[in-house]
PDB file of C-alpha atoms in Angstrom:
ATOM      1  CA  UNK A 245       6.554 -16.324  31.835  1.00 37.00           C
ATOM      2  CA  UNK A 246       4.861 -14.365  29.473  1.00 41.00           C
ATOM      3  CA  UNK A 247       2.226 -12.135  31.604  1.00 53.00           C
ATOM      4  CA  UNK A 248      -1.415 -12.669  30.732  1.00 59.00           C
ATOM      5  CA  UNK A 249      -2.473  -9.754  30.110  1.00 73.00           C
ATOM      6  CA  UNK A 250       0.466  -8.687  27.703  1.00 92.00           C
ATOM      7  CA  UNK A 251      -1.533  -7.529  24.487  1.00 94.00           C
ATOM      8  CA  UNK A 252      -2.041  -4.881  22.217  1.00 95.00           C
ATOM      9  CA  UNK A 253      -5.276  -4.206  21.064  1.00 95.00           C
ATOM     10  CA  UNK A 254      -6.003  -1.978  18.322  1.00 94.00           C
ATOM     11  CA  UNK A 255      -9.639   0.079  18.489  1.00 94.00           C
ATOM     12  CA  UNK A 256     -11.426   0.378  15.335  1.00 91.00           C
ATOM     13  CA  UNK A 257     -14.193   3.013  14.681  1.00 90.00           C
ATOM     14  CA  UNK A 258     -15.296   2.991  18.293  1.00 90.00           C
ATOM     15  CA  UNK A 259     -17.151  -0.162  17.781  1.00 91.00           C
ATOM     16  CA  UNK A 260     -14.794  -3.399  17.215  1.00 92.00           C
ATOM     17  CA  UNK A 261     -11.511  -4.221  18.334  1.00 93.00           C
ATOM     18  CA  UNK A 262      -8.334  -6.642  17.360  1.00 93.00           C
ATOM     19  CA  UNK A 263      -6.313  -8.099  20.040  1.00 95.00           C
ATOM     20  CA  UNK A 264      -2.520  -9.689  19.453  1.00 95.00           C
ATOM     21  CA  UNK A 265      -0.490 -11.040  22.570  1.00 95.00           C
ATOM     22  CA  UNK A 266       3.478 -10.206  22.685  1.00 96.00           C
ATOM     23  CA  UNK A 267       6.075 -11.320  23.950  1.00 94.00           C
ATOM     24  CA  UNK A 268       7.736  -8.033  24.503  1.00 94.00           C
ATOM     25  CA  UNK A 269       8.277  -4.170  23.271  1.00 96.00           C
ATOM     26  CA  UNK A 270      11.562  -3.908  20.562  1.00 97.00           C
ATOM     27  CA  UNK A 271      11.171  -0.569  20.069  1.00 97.00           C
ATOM     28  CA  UNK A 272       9.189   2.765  21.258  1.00 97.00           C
ATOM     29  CA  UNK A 273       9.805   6.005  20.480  1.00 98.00           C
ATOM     30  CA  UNK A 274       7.630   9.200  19.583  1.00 98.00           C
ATOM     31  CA  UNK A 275       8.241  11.511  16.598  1.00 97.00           C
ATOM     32  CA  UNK A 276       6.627  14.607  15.604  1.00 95.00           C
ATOM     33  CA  UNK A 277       4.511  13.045  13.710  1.00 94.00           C
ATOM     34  CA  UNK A 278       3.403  10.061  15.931  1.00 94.00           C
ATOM     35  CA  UNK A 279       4.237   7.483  18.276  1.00 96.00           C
ATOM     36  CA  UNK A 280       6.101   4.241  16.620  1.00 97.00           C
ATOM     37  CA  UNK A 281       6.049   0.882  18.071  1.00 97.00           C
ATOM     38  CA  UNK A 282       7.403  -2.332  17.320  1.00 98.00           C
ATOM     39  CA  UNK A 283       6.594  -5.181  18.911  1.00 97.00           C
ATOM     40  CA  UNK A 284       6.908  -9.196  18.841  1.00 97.00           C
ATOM     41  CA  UNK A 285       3.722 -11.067  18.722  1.00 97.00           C
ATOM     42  CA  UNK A 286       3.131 -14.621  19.799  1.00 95.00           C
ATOM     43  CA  UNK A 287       1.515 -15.440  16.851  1.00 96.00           C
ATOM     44  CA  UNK A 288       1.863 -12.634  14.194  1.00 97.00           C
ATOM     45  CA  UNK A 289       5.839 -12.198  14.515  1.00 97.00           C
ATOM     46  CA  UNK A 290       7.133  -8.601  14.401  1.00 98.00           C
ATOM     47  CA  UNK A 291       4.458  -5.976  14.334  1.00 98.00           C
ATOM     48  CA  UNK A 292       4.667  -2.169  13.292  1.00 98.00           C
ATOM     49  CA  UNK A 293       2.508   0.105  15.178  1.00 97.00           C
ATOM     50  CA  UNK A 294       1.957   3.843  14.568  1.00 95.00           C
ATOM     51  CA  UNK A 295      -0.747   5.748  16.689  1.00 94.00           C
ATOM     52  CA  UNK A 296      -1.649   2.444  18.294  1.00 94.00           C
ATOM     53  CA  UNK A 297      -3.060   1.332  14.525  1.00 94.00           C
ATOM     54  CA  UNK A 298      -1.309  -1.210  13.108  1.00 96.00           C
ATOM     55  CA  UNK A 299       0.542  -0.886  10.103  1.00 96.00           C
ATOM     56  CA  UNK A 300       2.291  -4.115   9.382  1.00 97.00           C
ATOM     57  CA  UNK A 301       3.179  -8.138  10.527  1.00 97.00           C
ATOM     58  CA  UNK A 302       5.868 -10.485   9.577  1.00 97.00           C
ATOM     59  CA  UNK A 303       3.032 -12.900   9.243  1.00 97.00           C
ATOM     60  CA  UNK A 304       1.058 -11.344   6.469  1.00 97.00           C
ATOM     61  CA  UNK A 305       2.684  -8.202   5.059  1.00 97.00           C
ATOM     62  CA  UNK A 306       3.487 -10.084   1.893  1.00 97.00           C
ATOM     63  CA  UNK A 307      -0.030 -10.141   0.679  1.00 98.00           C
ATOM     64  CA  UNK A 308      -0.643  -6.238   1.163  1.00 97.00           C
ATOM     65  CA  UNK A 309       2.605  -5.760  -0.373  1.00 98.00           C
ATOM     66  CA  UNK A 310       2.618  -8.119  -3.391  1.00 98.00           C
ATOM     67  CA  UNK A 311      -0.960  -6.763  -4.053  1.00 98.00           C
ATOM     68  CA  UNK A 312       0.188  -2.921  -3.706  1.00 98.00           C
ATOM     69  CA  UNK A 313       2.961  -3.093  -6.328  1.00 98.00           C
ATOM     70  CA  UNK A 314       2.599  -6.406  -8.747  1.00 98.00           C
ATOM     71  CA  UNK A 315      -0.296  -5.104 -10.174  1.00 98.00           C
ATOM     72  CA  UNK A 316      -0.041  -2.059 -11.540  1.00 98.00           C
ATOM     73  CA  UNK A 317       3.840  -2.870 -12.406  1.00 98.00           C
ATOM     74  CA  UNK A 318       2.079  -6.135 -14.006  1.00 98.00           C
ATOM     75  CA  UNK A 319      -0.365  -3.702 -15.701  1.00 98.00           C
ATOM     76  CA  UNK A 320       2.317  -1.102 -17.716  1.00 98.00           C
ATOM     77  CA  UNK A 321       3.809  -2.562 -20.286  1.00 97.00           C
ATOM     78  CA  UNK A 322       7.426  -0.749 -19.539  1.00 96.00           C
ATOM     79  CA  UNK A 323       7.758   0.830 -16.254  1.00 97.00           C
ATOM     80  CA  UNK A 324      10.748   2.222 -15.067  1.00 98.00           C
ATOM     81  CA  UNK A 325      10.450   5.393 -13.003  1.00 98.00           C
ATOM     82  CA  UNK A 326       8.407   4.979  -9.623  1.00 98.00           C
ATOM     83  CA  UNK A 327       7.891   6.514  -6.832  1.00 98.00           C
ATOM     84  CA  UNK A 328       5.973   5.177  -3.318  1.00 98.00           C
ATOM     85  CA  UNK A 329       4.451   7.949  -1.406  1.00 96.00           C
ATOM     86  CA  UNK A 330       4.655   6.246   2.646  1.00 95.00           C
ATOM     87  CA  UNK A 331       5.948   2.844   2.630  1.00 96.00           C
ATOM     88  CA  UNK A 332       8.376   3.791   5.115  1.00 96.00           C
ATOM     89  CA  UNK A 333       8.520  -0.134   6.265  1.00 97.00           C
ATOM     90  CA  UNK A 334      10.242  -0.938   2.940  1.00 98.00           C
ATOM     91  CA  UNK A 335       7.954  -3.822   2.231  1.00 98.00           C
ATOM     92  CA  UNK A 336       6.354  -1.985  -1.017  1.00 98.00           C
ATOM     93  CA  UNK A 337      10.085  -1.364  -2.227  1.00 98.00           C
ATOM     94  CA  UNK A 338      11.123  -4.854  -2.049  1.00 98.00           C
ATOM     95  CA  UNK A 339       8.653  -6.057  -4.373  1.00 98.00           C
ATOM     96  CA  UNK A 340       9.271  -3.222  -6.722  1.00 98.00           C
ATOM     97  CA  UNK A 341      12.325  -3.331  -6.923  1.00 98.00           C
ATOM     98  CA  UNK A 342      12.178  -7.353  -7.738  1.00 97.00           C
ATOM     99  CA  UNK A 343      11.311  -5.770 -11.853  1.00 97.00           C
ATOM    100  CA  UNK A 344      14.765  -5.467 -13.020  1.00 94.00           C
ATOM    101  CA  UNK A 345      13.117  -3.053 -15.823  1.00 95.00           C
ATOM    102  CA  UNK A 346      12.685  -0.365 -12.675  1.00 98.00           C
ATOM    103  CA  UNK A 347      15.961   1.943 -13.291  1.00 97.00           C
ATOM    104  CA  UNK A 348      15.046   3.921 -10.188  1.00 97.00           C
ATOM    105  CA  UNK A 349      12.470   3.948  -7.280  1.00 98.00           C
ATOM    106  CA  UNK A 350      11.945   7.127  -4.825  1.00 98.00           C
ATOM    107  CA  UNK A 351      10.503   6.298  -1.576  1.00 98.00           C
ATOM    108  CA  UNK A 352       8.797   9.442   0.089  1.00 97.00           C
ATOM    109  CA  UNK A 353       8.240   8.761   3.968  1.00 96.00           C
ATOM    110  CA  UNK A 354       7.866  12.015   5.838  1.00 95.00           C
ATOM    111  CA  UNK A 355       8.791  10.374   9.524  1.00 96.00           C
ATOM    112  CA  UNK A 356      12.307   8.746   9.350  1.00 97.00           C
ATOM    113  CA  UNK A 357      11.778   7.156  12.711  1.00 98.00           C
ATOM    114  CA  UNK A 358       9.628   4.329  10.946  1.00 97.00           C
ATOM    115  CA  UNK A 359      12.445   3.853   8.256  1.00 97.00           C
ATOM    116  CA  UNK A 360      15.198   3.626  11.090  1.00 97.00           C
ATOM    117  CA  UNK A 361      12.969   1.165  13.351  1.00 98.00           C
ATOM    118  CA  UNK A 362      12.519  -0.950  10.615  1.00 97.00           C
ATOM    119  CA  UNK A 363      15.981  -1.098   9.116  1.00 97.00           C
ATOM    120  CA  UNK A 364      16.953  -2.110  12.577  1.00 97.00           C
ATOM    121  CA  UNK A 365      13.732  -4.443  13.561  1.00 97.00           C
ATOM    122  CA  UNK A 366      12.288  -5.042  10.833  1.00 97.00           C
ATOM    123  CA  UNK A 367      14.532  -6.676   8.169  1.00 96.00           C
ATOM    124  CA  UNK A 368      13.124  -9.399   6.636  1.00 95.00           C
ATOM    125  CA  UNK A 369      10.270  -6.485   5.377  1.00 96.00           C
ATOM    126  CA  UNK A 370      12.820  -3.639   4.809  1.00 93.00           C
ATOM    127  CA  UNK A 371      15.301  -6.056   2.878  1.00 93.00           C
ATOM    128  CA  UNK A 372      15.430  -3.693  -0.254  1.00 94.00           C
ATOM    129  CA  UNK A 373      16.873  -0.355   1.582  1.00 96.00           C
ATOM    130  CA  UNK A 374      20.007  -0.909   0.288  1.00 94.00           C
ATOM    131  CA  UNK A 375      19.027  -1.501  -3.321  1.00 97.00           C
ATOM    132  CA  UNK A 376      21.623   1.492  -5.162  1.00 97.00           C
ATOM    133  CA  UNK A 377      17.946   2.057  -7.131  1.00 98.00           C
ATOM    134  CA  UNK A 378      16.149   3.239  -4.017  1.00 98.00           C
ATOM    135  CA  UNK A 379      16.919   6.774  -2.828  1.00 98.00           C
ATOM    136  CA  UNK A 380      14.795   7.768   0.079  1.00 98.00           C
ATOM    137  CA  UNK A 381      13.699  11.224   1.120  1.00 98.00           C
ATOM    138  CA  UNK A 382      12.196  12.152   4.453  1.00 97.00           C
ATOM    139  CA  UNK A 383       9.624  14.528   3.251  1.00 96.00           C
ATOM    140  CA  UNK A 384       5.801  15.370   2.601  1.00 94.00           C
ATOM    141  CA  UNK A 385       5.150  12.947  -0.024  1.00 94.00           C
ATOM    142  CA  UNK A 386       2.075  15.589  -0.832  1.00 93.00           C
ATOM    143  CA  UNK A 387       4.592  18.703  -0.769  1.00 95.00           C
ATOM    144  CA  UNK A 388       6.809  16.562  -2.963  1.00 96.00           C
ATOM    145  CA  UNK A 389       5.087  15.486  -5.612  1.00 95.00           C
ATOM    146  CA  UNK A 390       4.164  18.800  -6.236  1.00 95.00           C
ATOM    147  CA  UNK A 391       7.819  19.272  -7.860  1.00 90.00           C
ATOM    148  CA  UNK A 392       7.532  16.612 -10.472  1.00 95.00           C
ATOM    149  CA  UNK A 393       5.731  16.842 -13.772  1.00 96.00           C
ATOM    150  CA  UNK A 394       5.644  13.876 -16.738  1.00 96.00           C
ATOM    151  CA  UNK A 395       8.253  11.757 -14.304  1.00 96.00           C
ATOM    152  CA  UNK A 396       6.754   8.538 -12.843  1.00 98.00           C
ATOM    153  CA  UNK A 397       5.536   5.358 -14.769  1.00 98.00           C
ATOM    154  CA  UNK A 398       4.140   4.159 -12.020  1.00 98.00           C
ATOM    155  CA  UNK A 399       3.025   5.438  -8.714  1.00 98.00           C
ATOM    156  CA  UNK A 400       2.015   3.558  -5.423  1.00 98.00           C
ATOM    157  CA  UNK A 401       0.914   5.404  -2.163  1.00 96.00           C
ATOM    158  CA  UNK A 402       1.485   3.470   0.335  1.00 95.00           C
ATOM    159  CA  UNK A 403      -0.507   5.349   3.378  1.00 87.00           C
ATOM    160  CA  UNK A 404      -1.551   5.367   6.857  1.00 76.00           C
ATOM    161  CA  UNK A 405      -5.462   5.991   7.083  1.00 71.00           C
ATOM    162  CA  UNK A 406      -7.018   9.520   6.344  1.00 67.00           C
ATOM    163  CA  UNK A 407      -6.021  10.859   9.802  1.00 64.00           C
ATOM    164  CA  UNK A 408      -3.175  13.017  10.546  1.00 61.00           C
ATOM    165  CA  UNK A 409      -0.604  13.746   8.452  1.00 61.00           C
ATOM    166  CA  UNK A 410      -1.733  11.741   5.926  1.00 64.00           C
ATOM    167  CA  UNK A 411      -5.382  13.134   5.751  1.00 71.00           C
ATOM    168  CA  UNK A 412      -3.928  15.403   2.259  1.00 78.00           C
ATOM    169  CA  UNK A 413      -3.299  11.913   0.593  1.00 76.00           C
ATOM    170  CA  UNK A 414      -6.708  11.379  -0.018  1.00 80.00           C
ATOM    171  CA  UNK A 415      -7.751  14.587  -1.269  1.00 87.00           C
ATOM    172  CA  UNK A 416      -8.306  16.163  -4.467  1.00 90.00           C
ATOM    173  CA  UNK A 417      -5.299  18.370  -4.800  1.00 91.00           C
ATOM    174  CA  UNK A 418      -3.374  15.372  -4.102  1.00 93.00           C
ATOM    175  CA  UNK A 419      -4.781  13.678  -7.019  1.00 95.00           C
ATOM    176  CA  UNK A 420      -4.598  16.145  -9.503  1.00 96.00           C
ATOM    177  CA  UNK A 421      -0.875  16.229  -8.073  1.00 96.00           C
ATOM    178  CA  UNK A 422       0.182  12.465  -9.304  1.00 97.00           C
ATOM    179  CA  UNK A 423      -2.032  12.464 -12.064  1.00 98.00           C
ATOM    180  CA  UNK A 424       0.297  15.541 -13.799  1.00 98.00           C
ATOM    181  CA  UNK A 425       3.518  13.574 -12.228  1.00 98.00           C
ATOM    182  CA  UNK A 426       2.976  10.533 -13.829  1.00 98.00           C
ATOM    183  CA  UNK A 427       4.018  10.338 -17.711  1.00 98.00           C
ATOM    184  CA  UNK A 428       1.125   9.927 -20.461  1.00 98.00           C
ATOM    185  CA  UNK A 429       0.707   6.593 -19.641  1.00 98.00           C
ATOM    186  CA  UNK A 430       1.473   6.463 -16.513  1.00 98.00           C
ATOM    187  CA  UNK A 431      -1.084   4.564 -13.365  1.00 98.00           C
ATOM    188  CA  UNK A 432      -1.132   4.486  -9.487  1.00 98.00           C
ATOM    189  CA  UNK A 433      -2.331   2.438  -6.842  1.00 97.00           C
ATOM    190  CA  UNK A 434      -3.418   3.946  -3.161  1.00 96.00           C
ATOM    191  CA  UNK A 435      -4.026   2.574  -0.138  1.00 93.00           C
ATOM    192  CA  UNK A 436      -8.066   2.378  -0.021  1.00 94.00           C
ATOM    193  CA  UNK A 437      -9.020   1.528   2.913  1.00 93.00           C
ATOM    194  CA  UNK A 438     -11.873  -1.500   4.156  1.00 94.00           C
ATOM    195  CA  UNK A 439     -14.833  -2.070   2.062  1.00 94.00           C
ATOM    196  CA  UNK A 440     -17.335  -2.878   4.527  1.00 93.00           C
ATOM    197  CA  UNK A 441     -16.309  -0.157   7.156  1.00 94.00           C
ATOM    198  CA  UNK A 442     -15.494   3.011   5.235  1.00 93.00           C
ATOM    199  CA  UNK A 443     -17.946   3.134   2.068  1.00 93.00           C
ATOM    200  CA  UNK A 444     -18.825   6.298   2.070  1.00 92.00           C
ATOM    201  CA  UNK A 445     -14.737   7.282   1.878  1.00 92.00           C
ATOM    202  CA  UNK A 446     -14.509   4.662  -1.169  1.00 93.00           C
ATOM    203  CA  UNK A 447     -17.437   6.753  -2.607  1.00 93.00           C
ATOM    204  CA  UNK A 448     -15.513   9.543  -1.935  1.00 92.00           C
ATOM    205  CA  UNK A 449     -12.187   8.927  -3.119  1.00 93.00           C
ATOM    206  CA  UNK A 450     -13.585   6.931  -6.548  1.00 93.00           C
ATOM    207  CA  UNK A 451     -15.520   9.995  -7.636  1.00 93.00           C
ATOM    208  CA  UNK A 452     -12.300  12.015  -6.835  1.00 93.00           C
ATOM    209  CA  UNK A 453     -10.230   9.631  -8.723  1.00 94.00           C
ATOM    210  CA  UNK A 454     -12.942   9.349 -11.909  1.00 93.00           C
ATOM    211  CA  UNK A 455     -12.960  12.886 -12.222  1.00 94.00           C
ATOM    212  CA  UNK A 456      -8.832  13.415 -12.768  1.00 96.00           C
ATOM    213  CA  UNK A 457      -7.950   9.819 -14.322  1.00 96.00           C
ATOM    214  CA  UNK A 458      -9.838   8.072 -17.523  1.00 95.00           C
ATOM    215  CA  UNK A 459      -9.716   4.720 -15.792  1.00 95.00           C
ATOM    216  CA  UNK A 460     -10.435   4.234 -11.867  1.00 95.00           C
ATOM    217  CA  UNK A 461     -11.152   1.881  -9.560  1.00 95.00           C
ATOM    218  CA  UNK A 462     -10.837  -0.534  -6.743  1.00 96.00           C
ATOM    219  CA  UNK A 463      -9.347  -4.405  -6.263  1.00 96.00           C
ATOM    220  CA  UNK A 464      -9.613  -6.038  -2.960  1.00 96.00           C
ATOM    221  CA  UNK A 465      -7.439  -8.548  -1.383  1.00 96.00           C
ATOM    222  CA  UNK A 466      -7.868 -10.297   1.908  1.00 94.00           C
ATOM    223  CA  UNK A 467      -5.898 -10.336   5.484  1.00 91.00           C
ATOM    224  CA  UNK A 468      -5.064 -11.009   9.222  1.00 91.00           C
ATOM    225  CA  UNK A 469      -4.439  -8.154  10.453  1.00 94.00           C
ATOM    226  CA  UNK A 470      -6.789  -5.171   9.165  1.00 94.00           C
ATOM    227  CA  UNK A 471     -10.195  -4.517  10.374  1.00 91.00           C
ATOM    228  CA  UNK A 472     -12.777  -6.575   8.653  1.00 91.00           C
ATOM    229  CA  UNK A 473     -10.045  -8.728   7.193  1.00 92.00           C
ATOM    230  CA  UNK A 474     -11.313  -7.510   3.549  1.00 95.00           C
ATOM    231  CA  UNK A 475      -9.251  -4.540   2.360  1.00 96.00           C
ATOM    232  CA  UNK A 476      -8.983  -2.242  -1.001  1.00 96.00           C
ATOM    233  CA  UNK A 477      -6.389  -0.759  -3.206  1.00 96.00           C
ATOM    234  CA  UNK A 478      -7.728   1.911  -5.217  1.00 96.00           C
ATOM    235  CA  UNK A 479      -6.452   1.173  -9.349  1.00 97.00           C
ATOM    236  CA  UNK A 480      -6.459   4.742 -11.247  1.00 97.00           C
ATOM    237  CA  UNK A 481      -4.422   4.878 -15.010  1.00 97.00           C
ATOM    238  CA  UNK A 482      -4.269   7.342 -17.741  1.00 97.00           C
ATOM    239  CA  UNK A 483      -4.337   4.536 -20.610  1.00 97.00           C
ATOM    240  CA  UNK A 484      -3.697   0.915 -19.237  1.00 97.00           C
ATOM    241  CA  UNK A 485      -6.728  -1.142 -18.275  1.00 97.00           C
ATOM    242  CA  UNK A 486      -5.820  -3.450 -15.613  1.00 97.00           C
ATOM    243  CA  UNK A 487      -7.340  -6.511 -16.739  1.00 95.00           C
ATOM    244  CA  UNK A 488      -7.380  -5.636 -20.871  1.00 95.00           C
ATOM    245  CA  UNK A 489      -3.842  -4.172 -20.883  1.00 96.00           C
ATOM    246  CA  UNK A 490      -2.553  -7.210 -18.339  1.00 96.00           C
ATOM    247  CA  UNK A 491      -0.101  -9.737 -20.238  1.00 95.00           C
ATOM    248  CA  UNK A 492      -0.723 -12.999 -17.374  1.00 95.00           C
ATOM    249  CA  UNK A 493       2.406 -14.311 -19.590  1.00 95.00           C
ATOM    250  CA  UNK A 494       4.865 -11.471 -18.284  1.00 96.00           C
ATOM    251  CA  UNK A 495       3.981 -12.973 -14.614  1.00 96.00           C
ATOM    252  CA  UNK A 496       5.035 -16.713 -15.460  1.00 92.00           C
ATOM    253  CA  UNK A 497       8.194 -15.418 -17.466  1.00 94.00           C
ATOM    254  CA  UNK A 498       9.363 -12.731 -14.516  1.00 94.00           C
ATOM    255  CA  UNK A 499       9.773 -16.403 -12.363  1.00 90.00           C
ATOM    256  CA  UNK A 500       9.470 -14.130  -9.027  1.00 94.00           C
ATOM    257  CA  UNK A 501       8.766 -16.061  -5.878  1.00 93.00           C
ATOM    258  CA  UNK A 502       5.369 -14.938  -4.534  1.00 96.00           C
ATOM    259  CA  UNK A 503       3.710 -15.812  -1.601  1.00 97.00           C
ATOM    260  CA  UNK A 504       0.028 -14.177  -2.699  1.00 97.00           C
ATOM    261  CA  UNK A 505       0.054 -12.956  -5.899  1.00 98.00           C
ATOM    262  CA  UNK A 506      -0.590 -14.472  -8.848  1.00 97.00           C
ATOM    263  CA  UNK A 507      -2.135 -13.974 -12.443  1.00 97.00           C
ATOM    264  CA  UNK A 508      -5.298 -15.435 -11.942  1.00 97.00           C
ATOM    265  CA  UNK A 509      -5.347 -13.355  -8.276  1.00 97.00           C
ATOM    266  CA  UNK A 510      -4.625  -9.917 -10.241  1.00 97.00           C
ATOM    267  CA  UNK A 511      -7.451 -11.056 -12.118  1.00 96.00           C
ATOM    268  CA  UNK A 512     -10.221 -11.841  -9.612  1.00 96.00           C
ATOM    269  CA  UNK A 513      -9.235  -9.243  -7.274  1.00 96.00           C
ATOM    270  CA  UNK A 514     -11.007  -6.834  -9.633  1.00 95.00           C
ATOM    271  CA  UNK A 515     -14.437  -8.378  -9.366  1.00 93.00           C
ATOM    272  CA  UNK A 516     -16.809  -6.841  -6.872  1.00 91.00           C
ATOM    273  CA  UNK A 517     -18.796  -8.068  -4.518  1.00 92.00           C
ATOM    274  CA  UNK A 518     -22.388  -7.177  -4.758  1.00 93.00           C
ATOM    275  CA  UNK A 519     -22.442  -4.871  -1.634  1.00 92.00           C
ATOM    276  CA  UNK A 520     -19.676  -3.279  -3.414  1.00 91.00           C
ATOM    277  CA  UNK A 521     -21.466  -2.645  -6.784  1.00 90.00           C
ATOM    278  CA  UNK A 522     -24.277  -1.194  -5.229  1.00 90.00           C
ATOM    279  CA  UNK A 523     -22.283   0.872  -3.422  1.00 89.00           C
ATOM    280  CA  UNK A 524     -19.766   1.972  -5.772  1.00 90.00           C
ATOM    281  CA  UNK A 525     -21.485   1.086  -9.259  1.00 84.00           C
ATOM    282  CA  UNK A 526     -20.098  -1.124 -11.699  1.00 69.00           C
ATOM    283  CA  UNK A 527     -16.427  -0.598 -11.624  1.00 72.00           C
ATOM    284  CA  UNK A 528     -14.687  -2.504 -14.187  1.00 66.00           C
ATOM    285  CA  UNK A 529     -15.354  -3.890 -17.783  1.00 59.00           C
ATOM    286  CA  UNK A 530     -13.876  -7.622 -17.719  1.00 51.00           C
TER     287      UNK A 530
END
């Protein structure tokens, strides 16, 4: 009989708290980057867990991922070259790799003990890590994009929150970094974090963003599993607008199977709230 008191419980900010019960621990194993959990949740299915923050759930990963990678590959016209900074789950990389167009995707996870747990644990999420197009390197995505000039159409980062290793992924240099990887009309999409608890990082991170790219922003999508169950991507392109340059037409004809995404979501996920706009300013023309 499952025990009672058998749940994880993530602690956000100090101040709040999410609770899931499991059923029991699949795997558990410390890097040197972090520890790594996977567990199975009563309610949530399988459940990725790094520093005791969750990552990822069977039960909604599909909206974080369909949300991270249709829309800016929805957005350019012709991408074919991409790269995801993170995403060591493989989630981001299945829905990539669903454009036929893409010719070749680098995945850039700098802890291979996520990638392994999730091959192994995780498959239903990680079901593109066999794809010949993926090659996978187990390196600082910050130290390797540092390498690559005029490469990527499209670039996703796919991060952990500011903390850690991944602190470098929201900083200038960073930026600056993708901005002269990507190719003249190249665009990216970050991880950017909740909204309604970090808006002085959003202020942050869009004023780092506006200063390197012509066109930046945030969407927002909703979910289970995050704190505050409202969450941002930030949008940042040298040339394509994401609603002006966005062909809803190339959606119906790809005939993909999505389980969140849509047109008219890739749409309204660019208007902001009015706690938003006040914060952030008026982000996109419509």
């Amino acid at each position: 009989m499952l025990n009672k008191k058998q749940w994880f419980t993530e602690i956000h900010q100090d101040s709040s708290a999410l609770s899931f019960k499991y059923k029991k621990t699949l795997f558990e194993g410390k890097s040197p980057f972090q520890t790594v959990k996977i567990i199975e949740t009563k309610s949530h299915g399988k459940m990725l867990i790094n520093e005791d923050i969750v990552m990822t759930c069977e039960r909604d990963e599909f909206i974080y991922h369909e949300m991270i990678a249709h829309v800016p590959l929805f957005t350019h016209p012709h991408p074919k070259k991409a790269l995801i900074i993170g995403g060591g789950d493989g989630g981001t990389a299945r829905e990539i790799l669903k454009h036929k167009k893409i010719k070749n995707c680098d995945l850039v996870e700098i802890d291979s003990m996520v990638v392994n747990a999730c091959k192994k644990h995780l498959k239903s999420i990680g079901s593109a890590f066999n794809d010949p197009r993926l090659k996978i390197y187990f390196e600082d995505g910050a130290a390797f994009i540092k390498n690559k000039k005029n490469h990527y159409d499209v670039i996703i980062v796919d991060s952990a929150d500011p903390i850690g290793p991944g602190k470098v992924l929201f900083e200038t240099p960073f930026y600056k970094n993708v901005f002269e990887a990507l190719k003249p009309d190249g665009l990216m999409t970050a991880q950017g974090e909740s909204p309604l608890y970090e808006q002085k990082l959003q202020k942050t991170l869009l004023k780092t963003a506006g200063k390197i790219f012509p066109l930046a922003g945030f969407y927002n999508y909703g979910n289970l599993t995050y704190p505050g169950g409202v969450w941002s991507f930030l949008f940042a392109s040298k040339k394509y607008h994401p609603i002006k340059d966005f062909k809803a037409g190339r959606v119906k004809n790809s005939a993909f199977s999505f389980r969140y995404y849509n047109k008219d979501i890739h749409q309204a996920a660019f208007s902001q709230p009015e706690f938003t706009k006040k914060n952030l300013g008026t982000l996109w023309k419509l």
